[in-house]
């Protein structure tokens, strides 16, 4: 079956513009996660969804970042007024359930803010 | 709050030599532990995980890890590495949830296998 997909694969934008990153999880996976991967900083947790609800938004770096999930499926991460420090690879993962379930990762979206 | 420390950012090792990638964690509660691998230009995939039971966990590609509660460690080992093991390895921890699961990843260790 299909894995986690993300679009676009690459996004180049100008400072100050808004961007939307999309994640399509594996069908049936109730949990969905967003991470940011920057050089030398590993994976930074951004936000987690259980169904359409986000119990933990503590990882969002600022109020310019927001995310939503609809229909318990597709999720969108939006970054408003992008800054150069937002440049990174944004990874999405999904899992079947809670409690130690394996997370399946998408290929990521590489965001470059000029 | 949970945290993960991978002290070695890069580990060079000759082909067919053994390797150990170190991982230490901090948590006030019981945890689940994971190792993920990221091959060049690819996404992350699960290598192995510890949830409960035997403290020695075997994963894919001949890797294994041992959970040591007293030392709060979960080191990854392979007795003989291959060129194809060149990748970045991430240790991760999750508090055994009372409501949801948040996984905290380490900063990664780049394993470079030298022919």
Coordinates of N, CA and C in Angstrom, one line a residue:
Chain A
X1 N 0.8 -1.2 0.0 CA 0.0 0.0 0.0 C 0.9 1.2 0.0
X2 N 0.2 2.4 -0.2 CA 0.9 3.6 -0.3 C 1.4 4.0 1.1
X3 N 2.6 4.7 1.1 CA 3.1 5.2 2.3 C 2.7 6.6 2.6
X4 N 3.4 7.3 3.5 CA 3.1 8.7 3.8 C 3.6 9.5 2.6
X5 N 2.8 10.4 2.1 CA 3.3 11.3 1.1 C 3.2 12.7 1.5
X6 N 4.1 13.5 1.0 CA 4.2 14.9 1.3 C 4.3 15.7 0.0
X7 N 3.7 16.9 0.0 CA 3.9 17.8 -1.1 C 4.0 19.3 -0.6
X8 N 4.7 20.1 -1.4 CA 5.6 19.7 -2.4 C 6.9 19.0 -1.9
X9 N 7.7 18.5 -2.7 CA 9.0 17.9 -2.2 C 10.0 19.0 -1.9
X10 N 9.9 20.0 -2.7 CA 10.8 21.2 -2.5 C 10.0 22.5 -2.7
X11 N 10.3 23.4 -1.8 CA 9.6 24.7 -1.9 C 10.6 25.8 -1.6
X12 N 10.7 26.7 -2.6 CA 11.6 27.9 -2.4 C 10.7 29.1 -2.4
X13 N 10.8 29.9 -1.4 CA 10.0 31.1 -1.2 C 10.8 32.3 -0.8
X14 N 10.2 33.4 -0.9 CA 10.8 34.6 -0.5 C 10.4 35.0 1.0
X15 N 11.3 35.6 1.7 CA 11.1 36.0 3.1 C 9.8 36.8 3.1
X16 N 8.9 36.5 4.1 CA 7.7 37.2 4.2 C 6.5 36.6 3.6
X17 N 6.7 35.6 2.7 CA 5.6 34.9 2.1 C 5.0 33.8 3.0
X18 N 3.8 33.4 2.7 CA 3.2 32.3 3.4 C 3.4 31.0 2.6
X19 N 3.6 29.9 3.3 CA 3.7 28.6 2.6 C 2.8 27.6 3.3
X20 N 2.3 26.6 2.5 CA 1.5 25.5 3.0 C 2.2 24.2 2.6
X21 N 2.3 23.4 3.6 CA 2.9 22.1 3.4 C 1.9 21.0 3.6
X22 N 1.8 20.0 2.8 CA 0.7 19.0 2.9 C 1.3 17.7 3.2
X23 N 0.5 16.9 4.0 CA 0.9 15.6 4.4 C -0.3 14.6 4.2
X24 N -0.1 13.6 3.5 CA -1.2 12.5 3.3 C -0.7 11.3 4.1
X25 N -1.3 11.0 5.2 CA -0.8 9.8 6.0 C -1.3 8.5 5.4
X26 N -0.8 7.4 6.0 CA -1.3 6.1 5.6 C -2.7 6.0 6.0
X27 N -3.5 5.4 5.1 CA -4.9 5.3 5.4 C -5.2 4.4 6.6
X28 N -6.0 5.0 7.5 CA -6.3 4.3 8.7 C -5.5 4.7 9.9
X29 N -4.4 5.4 9.7 CA -3.5 5.9 10.8 C -4.2 7.0 11.5
X30 N -4.4 6.9 12.8 CA -5.1 7.9 13.5 C -4.2 9.0 14.0
X31 N -2.9 8.7 14.2 CA -2.0 9.7 14.7 C -1.1 10.2 13.6
X32 N -0.9 11.5 13.7 CA -0.1 12.2 12.6 C 0.8 13.2 13.3
X33 N 2.1 13.3 12.9 CA 3.1 14.1 13.5 C 3.8 15.0 12.5
X34 N 4.2 16.1 12.9 CA 5.0 17.0 12.1 C 6.3 17.2 12.9
X35 N 7.4 17.1 12.1 CA 8.8 17.4 12.7 C 9.5 18.4 11.7
X36 N 10.5 19.0 12.3 CA 11.4 19.8 11.5 C 12.8 19.3 11.6
X37 N 13.5 19.1 10.5 CA 14.9 18.6 10.6 C 15.8 19.7 10.0
X38 N 16.6 20.2 10.9 CA 17.6 21.2 10.5 C 19.0 20.6 10.6
X39 N 19.9 21.2 9.8 CA 21.3 20.7 9.9 C 21.8 20.8 11.3
X40 N 22.3 19.6 11.8 CA 23.0 19.6 13.1 C 22.0 19.7 14.3
X41 N 20.7 19.7 14.0 CA 19.8 19.8 15.1 C 18.8 18.6 15.3
X42 N 19.0 17.6 14.5 CA 18.1 16.4 14.6 C 16.7 16.7 14.3
X43 N 15.8 16.0 14.8 CA 14.4 16.1 14.5 C 13.7 16.9 15.7
X44 N 13.1 18.0 15.3 CA 12.4 18.8 16.3 C 10.9 18.6 16.2
X45 N 10.3 18.1 17.3 CA 8.9 17.9 17.3 C 8.1 19.2 17.1
X46 N 7.1 19.2 16.2 CA 6.3 20.5 16.1 C 4.9 20.3 16.7
X47 N 4.2 19.3 16.2 CA 2.8 19.1 16.6 C 2.4 17.7 16.3
X48 N 1.4 17.3 17.1 CA 0.9 15.9 17.0 C -0.7 16.0 16.9
X49 N -1.2 15.2 16.0 CA -2.7 15.0 15.9 C -3.1 13.6 16.3
X50 N -4.2 13.6 17.0 CA -4.9 12.3 17.3 C -6.3 12.5 16.6
X51 N -6.6 11.9 15.5 CA -7.8 12.2 14.8 C -7.6 13.7 14.3
X52 N -8.5 14.5 14.5 CA -8.4 15.9 14.0 C -8.0 16.8 15.1
X53 N -7.8 16.3 16.3 CA -7.4 17.1 17.4 C -5.9 17.1 17.7
X54 N -5.4 18.3 18.1 CA -4.0 18.4 18.4 C -3.8 18.7 19.9
X55 N -3.5 17.6 20.6 CA -3.4 17.7 22.1 C -2.2 18.5 22.5
X56 N -1.2 18.5 21.6 CA 0.1 19.1 22.0 C 0.6 20.0 20.9
X57 N 0.5 21.3 21.1 CA 1.0 22.2 20.1 C 2.3 22.9 20.7
X58 N 2.9 22.3 21.7 CA 4.0 23.0 22.4 C 5.2 23.2 21.5
X59 N 5.3 22.3 20.5 CA 6.5 22.4 19.7 C 6.5 23.4 18.6
X60 N 5.4 24.0 18.3 CA 5.3 25.0 17.3 C 6.2 26.2 17.7
X61 N 7.2 26.6 16.8 CA 8.2 27.6 17.2 C 7.7 29.0 17.5
X62 N 6.6 29.3 16.8 CA 6.1 30.7 17.0 C 4.6 30.7 16.5
X63 N 3.9 31.8 16.7 CA 2.5 31.9 16.3 C 2.4 32.0 14.8
X64 N 3.6 32.1 14.1 CA 3.5 32.1 12.6 C 3.2 30.7 12.1
X65 N 3.4 29.7 12.9 CA 3.2 28.3 12.5 C 1.8 27.8 13.0
X66 N 1.1 27.1 12.1 CA -0.2 26.5 12.5 C -0.3 25.3 11.7
X67 N -1.2 24.4 12.2 CA -1.5 23.2 11.5 C -2.9 22.7 11.7
X68 N -3.4 22.1 10.7 CA -4.8 21.5 10.9 C -4.8 20.1 10.2
X69 N -5.8 19.4 10.6 CA -6.1 18.1 10.0 C -7.5 17.9 9.9
X70 N -7.9 17.5 8.7 CA -9.4 17.4 8.4 C -9.7 15.9 8.0
X71 N -10.9 15.5 8.5 CA -11.4 14.2 8.1 C -10.5 13.1 8.6
X72 N -9.7 13.4 9.7 CA -8.8 12.4 10.2 C -7.8 11.9 9.2
X73 N -7.5 12.7 8.2 CA -6.6 12.2 7.2 C -5.6 13.3 6.9
X74 N -5.8 14.1 5.8 CA -4.8 15.0 5.3 C -4.5 16.1 6.4
X75 N -3.2 16.5 6.4 CA -2.9 17.6 7.3 C -2.1 18.6 6.6
X76 N -2.3 19.9 7.0 CA -1.6 21.0 6.4 C -0.8 21.8 7.4
X77 N 0.4 22.0 7.2 CA 1.3 22.9 8.1 C 1.4 24.2 7.3
X78 N 1.0 25.3 8.0 CA 1.1 26.6 7.4 C 2.2 27.4 8.1
X79 N 3.0 28.1 7.4 CA 4.0 29.0 8.0 C 3.7 30.4 7.3
X80 N 3.3 31.3 8.2 CA 3.0 32.7 7.7 C 4.3 33.5 7.8
X81 N 4.4 34.5 6.9 CA 5.5 35.5 7.0 C 6.8 34.8 7.2
X82 N 7.2 33.9 6.3 CA 8.3 33.0 6.5 C 9.6 33.9 6.7
X83 N 10.5 33.3 7.5 CA 11.8 33.9 7.8 C 12.9 32.9 7.3
X84 N 14.1 33.4 7.2 CA 15.2 32.5 6.7 C 15.4 31.4 7.7
X85 N 15.2 31.6 9.0 CA 15.5 30.5 9.9 C 14.4 29.4 9.8
X86 N 13.4 29.6 9.0 CA 12.4 28.6 8.8 C 12.9 27.5 7.8
X87 N 14.0 27.8 7.1 CA 14.5 26.9 6.1 C 14.9 25.6 6.8
X88 N 14.4 24.5 6.3 CA 14.6 23.2 6.9 C 13.9 22.1 6.1
X89 N 14.0 20.9 6.5 CA 13.2 19.8 5.9 C 12.1 19.5 6.9
X90 N 10.8 19.6 6.4 CA 9.7 19.4 7.3 C 9.2 17.9 7.0
X91 N 9.2 17.1 8.1 CA 8.8 15.7 8.0 C 7.4 15.5 8.6
X92 N 6.7 14.6 8.0 CA 5.4 14.2 8.5 C 5.5 12.7 8.7
X93 N 4.9 12.2 9.8 CA 4.8 10.8 10.1 C 3.4 10.5 10.6
X94 N 3.1 9.2 10.4 CA 1.8 8.7 10.9 C 2.0 7.4 11.6
X95 N 1.1 7.1 12.5 CA 1.1 5.8 13.2 C -0.3 5.3 13.4
X96 N -0.4 4.0 13.6 CA -1.7 3.4 13.8 C -2.4 3.8 15.0
X97 N -1.6 3.9 16.1 CA -2.2 4.1 17.4 C -1.2 4.7 18.3
X98 N -1.6 4.7 19.6 CA -0.7 5.3 20.6 C 0.2 4.2 21.2
X99 N 0.9 4.5 22.1 CA 1.6 3.6 22.9 C 2.7 2.8 22.2
X100 N 3.7 3.5 21.7 CA 4.8 2.7 21.1 C 4.7 2.3 19.7
X101 N 3.6 2.7 19.1 CA 3.4 2.3 17.7 C 4.5 3.0 16.8
X102 N 4.9 2.2 15.8 CA 5.9 2.7 14.9 C 5.4 3.9 14.1
X103 N 6.2 4.9 13.9 CA 5.9 6.0 13.1 C 6.4 5.8 11.7
X104 N 5.6 6.0 10.7 CA 6.0 5.9 9.3 C 6.2 7.3 8.8
X105 N 7.4 7.5 8.2 CA 7.7 8.9 7.8 C 7.5 9.1 6.3
X106 N 7.2 10.3 6.0 CA 7.1 10.7 4.6 C 8.5 11.1 4.2
X107 N 8.7 11.5 2.9 CA 10.0 11.9 2.4 C 10.4 13.3 2.7
X108 N 9.4 14.1 3.2 CA 9.8 15.4 3.6 C 9.6 16.5 2.6
X109 N 9.4 17.7 3.0 CA 9.4 18.9 2.2 C 10.6 19.7 2.5
X110 N 11.5 20.0 1.6 CA 12.6 20.9 1.8 C 12.2 22.3 1.5
X111 N 12.2 23.1 2.6 CA 11.8 24.5 2.5 C 13.0 25.4 2.5
X112 N 13.1 26.2 1.5 CA 14.2 27.2 1.4 C 13.6 28.6 1.4
X113 N 13.9 29.4 2.4 CA 13.4 30.8 2.4 C 14.6 31.7 2.0
X114 N 14.4 32.5 1.0 CA 15.5 33.3 0.5 C 15.4 34.7 1.1
Chain B
X1 N 10.1 16.2 31.9 CA 10.1 16.1 30.4 C 11.2 15.1 30.0
X2 N 10.9 14.4 28.9 CA 11.8 13.4 28.4 C 12.9 14.1 27.5
X3 N 14.1 13.5 27.4 CA 15.1 14.0 26.5 C 16.0 12.8 26.1
X4 N 16.7 13.0 25.0 CA 17.6 12.0 24.5 C 18.9 12.6 24.2
X5 N 20.0 11.9 24.5 CA 21.3 12.4 24.2 C 22.1 11.4 23.3
X6 N 22.5 11.8 22.2 CA 23.4 11.0 21.4 C 24.7 11.8 21.3
X7 N 25.7 11.3 22.1 CA 26.9 12.1 22.3 C 27.8 12.1 21.1
X8 N 27.7 11.1 20.2 CA 28.6 11.0 19.1 C 27.8 11.6 17.8
X9 N 28.3 12.6 17.3 CA 27.6 13.2 16.1 C 28.0 12.4 14.8
X10 N 29.3 11.9 14.9 CA 29.8 11.1 13.7 C 30.6 10.0 14.3
X11 N 30.4 8.8 13.6 CA 31.2 7.6 14.0 C 31.8 7.0 12.7
X12 N 33.1 7.1 12.5 CA 33.7 6.4 11.4 C 34.1 5.0 11.8
X13 N 33.9 4.0 11.0 CA 34.3 2.6 11.3 C 34.6 1.9 10.0
X14 N 35.6 1.0 10.1 CA 36.0 0.2 9.0 C 35.0 -0.9 8.7
X15 N 34.8 -1.2 7.4 CA 33.9 -2.3 7.0 C 34.3 -3.6 7.7
X16 N 33.3 -4.3 8.2 CA 33.4 -5.6 8.9 C 33.8 -5.4 10.3
X17 N 34.0 -4.2 10.8 CA 34.3 -4.0 12.2 C 33.0 -3.8 13.0
X18 N 33.1 -4.0 14.3 CA 31.9 -3.8 15.1 C 31.7 -2.3 15.4
X19 N 30.4 -2.0 15.7 CA 30.1 -0.6 16.0 C 29.1 -0.5 17.1
X20 N 29.2 0.5 17.9 CA 28.2 0.8 19.0 C 27.9 2.3 18.9
X21 N 26.6 2.6 18.7 CA 26.2 4.0 18.7 C 25.4 4.2 20.1
X22 N 25.9 5.3 20.8 CA 25.4 5.5 22.1 C 24.1 6.3 22.2
X23 N 23.3 6.0 23.1 CA 22.1 6.7 23.3 C 21.8 6.7 24.8
X24 N 21.6 7.9 25.4 CA 21.1 8.0 26.8 C 19.9 8.8 26.8
X25 N 19.0 8.5 27.7 CA 17.7 9.2 27.8 C 17.5 9.7 29.2
X26 N 16.5 10.6 29.3 CA 16.1 11.1 30.6 C 14.6 11.2 30.7
X27 N 14.0 10.5 31.7 CA 12.6 10.6 31.8 C 12.2 10.3 33.3
X28 N 11.1 10.9 33.7 CA 10.7 10.6 35.1 C 9.7 9.4 35.2
X29 N 9.4 8.9 34.0 CA 8.5 7.8 34.0 C 9.0 6.6 33.1
X30 N 8.3 5.6 33.0 CA 8.7 4.5 32.1 C 8.6 4.9 30.7
X31 N 9.4 4.3 29.9 CA 9.5 4.8 28.5 C 9.5 3.7 27.5
X32 N 9.2 4.1 26.3 CA 9.4 3.3 25.1 C 10.6 3.9 24.4
X33 N 11.4 3.0 23.8 CA 12.7 3.5 23.1 C 12.7 3.0 21.7
X34 N 13.3 3.8 20.8 CA 13.4 3.5 19.4 C 14.7 3.8 18.8
X35 N 15.1 3.1 17.8 CA 16.1 3.6 16.9 C 15.6 3.6 15.5
X36 N 15.8 4.8 14.8 CA 15.4 5.0 13.4 C 16.7 5.2 12.6
X37 N 16.6 4.8 11.3 CA 17.7 5.0 10.4 C 17.3 5.9 9.2
X38 N 18.1 6.8 8.8 CA 17.9 7.6 7.6 C 19.0 7.4 6.7
X39 N 18.7 6.7 5.6 CA 19.7 6.5 4.5 C 19.8 7.8 3.7
X40 N 20.9 8.1 3.0 CA 21.1 9.3 2.3 C 19.9 9.6 1.3
X41 N 19.4 10.8 1.5 CA 18.3 11.2 0.6 C 17.0 10.4 0.7
X42 N 16.8 9.8 1.9 CA 15.6 9.0 2.1 C 15.0 9.4 3.4
X43 N 13.8 8.9 3.6 CA 13.1 9.2 4.9 C 13.5 8.3 6.0
X44 N 13.0 8.6 7.2 CA 13.4 7.7 8.3 C 12.6 6.4 8.3
X45 N 13.2 5.4 8.8 CA 12.5 4.1 8.9 C 12.9 3.5 10.2
X46 N 12.0 2.7 10.8 CA 12.3 2.1 12.1 C 13.3 1.0 12.0
X47 N 14.3 1.0 12.9 CA 15.3 -0.1 12.9 C 14.9 -1.1 14.0
X48 N 14.5 -0.6 15.1 CA 14.1 -1.5 16.2 C 13.4 -0.7 17.3
X49 N 12.7 -1.4 18.2 CA 12.1 -0.6 19.3 C 12.0 -1.5 20.6
X50 N 12.0 -0.9 21.7 CA 11.8 -1.6 23.0 C 10.5 -1.0 23.6
X51 N 9.6 -1.9 23.9 CA 8.4 -1.6 24.5 C 8.3 -2.2 25.9
X52 N 8.7 -3.5 26.0 CA 8.6 -4.2 27.3 C 9.3 -5.5 27.1
X53 N 9.5 -6.3 28.1 CA 10.0 -7.6 28.0 C 11.5 -7.7 28.0
X54 N 12.0 -8.5 27.1 CA 13.5 -8.7 27.1 C 14.2 -7.4 26.8
X55 N 15.3 -7.2 27.5 CA 16.0 -5.9 27.3 C 16.9 -5.9 26.1
X56 N 17.1 -7.0 25.5 CA 17.9 -7.1 24.3 C 16.9 -7.2 23.1
X57 N 17.0 -6.2 22.3 CA 16.0 -6.1 21.1 C 16.8 -6.3 19.8
X58 N 16.3 -7.1 19.0 CA 16.9 -7.3 17.7 C 16.1 -6.6 16.6
X59 N 16.8 -6.0 15.7 CA 16.1 -5.2 14.6 C 16.5 -5.7 13.3
X60 N 16.2 -4.9 12.3 CA 16.6 -5.2 10.9 C 18.0 -5.1 10.6
X61 N 18.5 -5.7 9.6 CA 19.9 -5.5 9.1 C 20.9 -5.9 10.1
X62 N 20.6 -6.8 11.0 CA 21.6 -7.3 12.0 C 21.9 -6.4 13.2
X63 N 21.2 -5.3 13.3 CA 21.3 -4.4 14.4 C 20.6 -5.0 15.7
X64 N 21.1 -4.6 16.8 CA 20.5 -4.9 18.1 C 20.8 -3.8 19.1
X65 N 19.9 -3.7 20.1 CA 20.1 -2.7 21.1 C 19.7 -3.3 22.5
X66 N 20.3 -2.8 23.5 CA 20.0 -3.3 24.8 C 19.6 -2.1 25.7
X67 N 18.4 -2.3 26.3 CA 17.8 -1.4 27.3 C 18.5 -1.6 28.6
X68 N 19.1 -0.5 29.2 CA 19.6 -0.6 30.5 C 19.0 0.5 31.4
X69 N 18.1 0.0 32.2 CA 17.3 1.0 33.0 C 18.1 1.7 34.0
X70 N 19.0 1.0 34.6 CA 19.8 1.7 35.7 C 20.8 2.7 35.1
X71 N 21.2 2.5 33.9 CA 22.1 3.5 33.2 C 21.3 4.4 32.3
X72 N 20.1 4.2 32.2 CA 19.2 5.0 31.3 C 19.8 5.1 29.9
X73 N 20.2 3.9 29.4 CA 20.8 3.8 28.0 C 20.1 2.9 27.1
X74 N 20.3 3.1 25.8 CA 19.7 2.2 24.8 C 20.7 2.2 23.6
X75 N 21.9 1.6 23.8 CA 22.9 1.7 22.8 C 22.6 0.7 21.7
X76 N 23.0 1.1 20.5 CA 22.8 0.3 19.3 C 24.1 -0.3 18.9
X77 N 24.0 -1.6 18.5 CA 25.2 -2.3 18.2 C 25.1 -3.2 16.9
X78 N 26.2 -3.4 16.3 CA 26.2 -4.4 15.2 C 27.6 -5.0 15.2
X79 N 27.7 -6.3 15.1 CA 29.0 -7.0 15.2 C 29.9 -6.8 14.0
X80 N 29.3 -6.5 12.8 CA 30.1 -6.4 11.6 C 29.4 -5.5 10.7
X81 N 29.9 -4.3 10.4 CA 29.2 -3.4 9.6 C 29.5 -3.5 8.1
X82 N 28.6 -3.1 7.3 CA 28.7 -3.2 5.8 C 28.7 -1.7 5.3
X83 N 29.2 -1.5 4.1 CA 29.2 -0.2 3.5 C 27.7 0.3 3.4
X84 N 26.8 -0.6 3.2 CA 25.4 -0.1 3.1 C 24.8 0.4 4.4
X85 N 25.5 0.2 5.5 CA 25.0 0.7 6.8 C 25.3 2.2 7.0
X86 N 26.1 2.8 6.0 CA 26.3 4.2 6.1 C 25.0 5.0 6.0
X87 N 24.7 5.7 7.1 CA 23.5 6.4 7.3 C 23.5 7.2 8.5
X88 N 22.4 7.9 8.8 CA 22.3 8.6 10.1 C 21.3 7.9 10.9
X89 N 21.7 7.7 12.2 CA 20.9 6.9 13.1 C 20.3 7.8 14.2
X90 N 19.0 7.7 14.5 CA 18.4 8.5 15.5 C 17.8 7.7 16.6
X91 N 18.1 8.0 17.8 CA 17.5 7.4 19.0 C 16.3 8.2 19.4
X92 N 15.3 7.6 19.9 CA 14.1 8.3 20.2 C 13.5 7.7 21.5
X93 N 12.8 8.5 22.2 CA 12.1 8.1 23.5 C 10.7 8.6 23.5
X94 N 9.8 7.8 24.1 CA 8.5 8.2 24.3 C 8.0 7.8 25.7
X95 N 7.5 8.8 26.5 CA 7.0 8.4 27.8 C 5.8 7.5 27.6
X96 N 5.7 6.4 28.4 CA 4.6 5.5 28.3 C 3.3 6.4 28.6
X97 N 2.5 6.5 27.6 CA 1.5 7.6 27.7 C 0.3 7.4 28.7
X98 N -0.1 8.5 29.2 CA -1.3 8.5 30.0 C -2.4 9.0 29.1
X99 N -2.1 9.5 27.9 CA -3.1 10.1 27.1 C -2.7 10.1 25.6
X100 N -1.4 10.4 25.4 CA -1.0 10.5 24.0 C 0.5 10.2 23.9
X101 N 1.0 10.1 22.8 CA 2.4 9.7 22.6 C 3.1 10.9 21.9
X102 N 4.2 11.3 22.6 CA 5.1 12.3 22.0 C 6.5 11.7 22.0
X103 N 7.0 11.6 20.8 CA 8.3 11.0 20.6 C 9.4 12.1 20.5
X104 N 10.4 12.0 21.4 CA 11.5 12.9 21.3 C 12.7 12.3 20.7
X105 N 13.3 12.9 19.7 CA 14.4 12.3 19.0 C 15.7 13.0 19.4
X106 N 16.8 12.2 19.3 CA 18.1 12.7 19.5 C 18.6 13.5 18.3
X107 N 19.8 14.0 18.4 CA 20.3 14.8 17.3 C 20.9 14.0 16.2
X108 N 21.0 12.7 16.4 CA 21.5 11.8 15.3 C 22.9 11.5 15.4
X109 N 23.3 10.3 14.9 CA 24.7 9.9 14.8 C 24.9 9.5 13.4
X110 N 25.9 10.1 12.7 CA 26.2 9.7 11.3 C 27.2 8.6 11.4
X111 N 26.8 7.4 10.9 CA 27.8 6.3 10.8 C 28.4 6.3 9.4
X112 N 29.7 6.4 9.3 CA 30.4 6.3 8.1 C 31.2 5.0 8.0
X113 N 30.9 4.2 7.1 CA 31.6 2.9 7.0 C 32.7 3.1 6.0
X114 N 33.9 2.8 6.4 CA 35.1 3.0 5.5 C 35.5 1.7 4.9
X115 N 35.6 1.6 3.5 CA 35.9 0.4 2.9 C 37.4 0.0 3.2

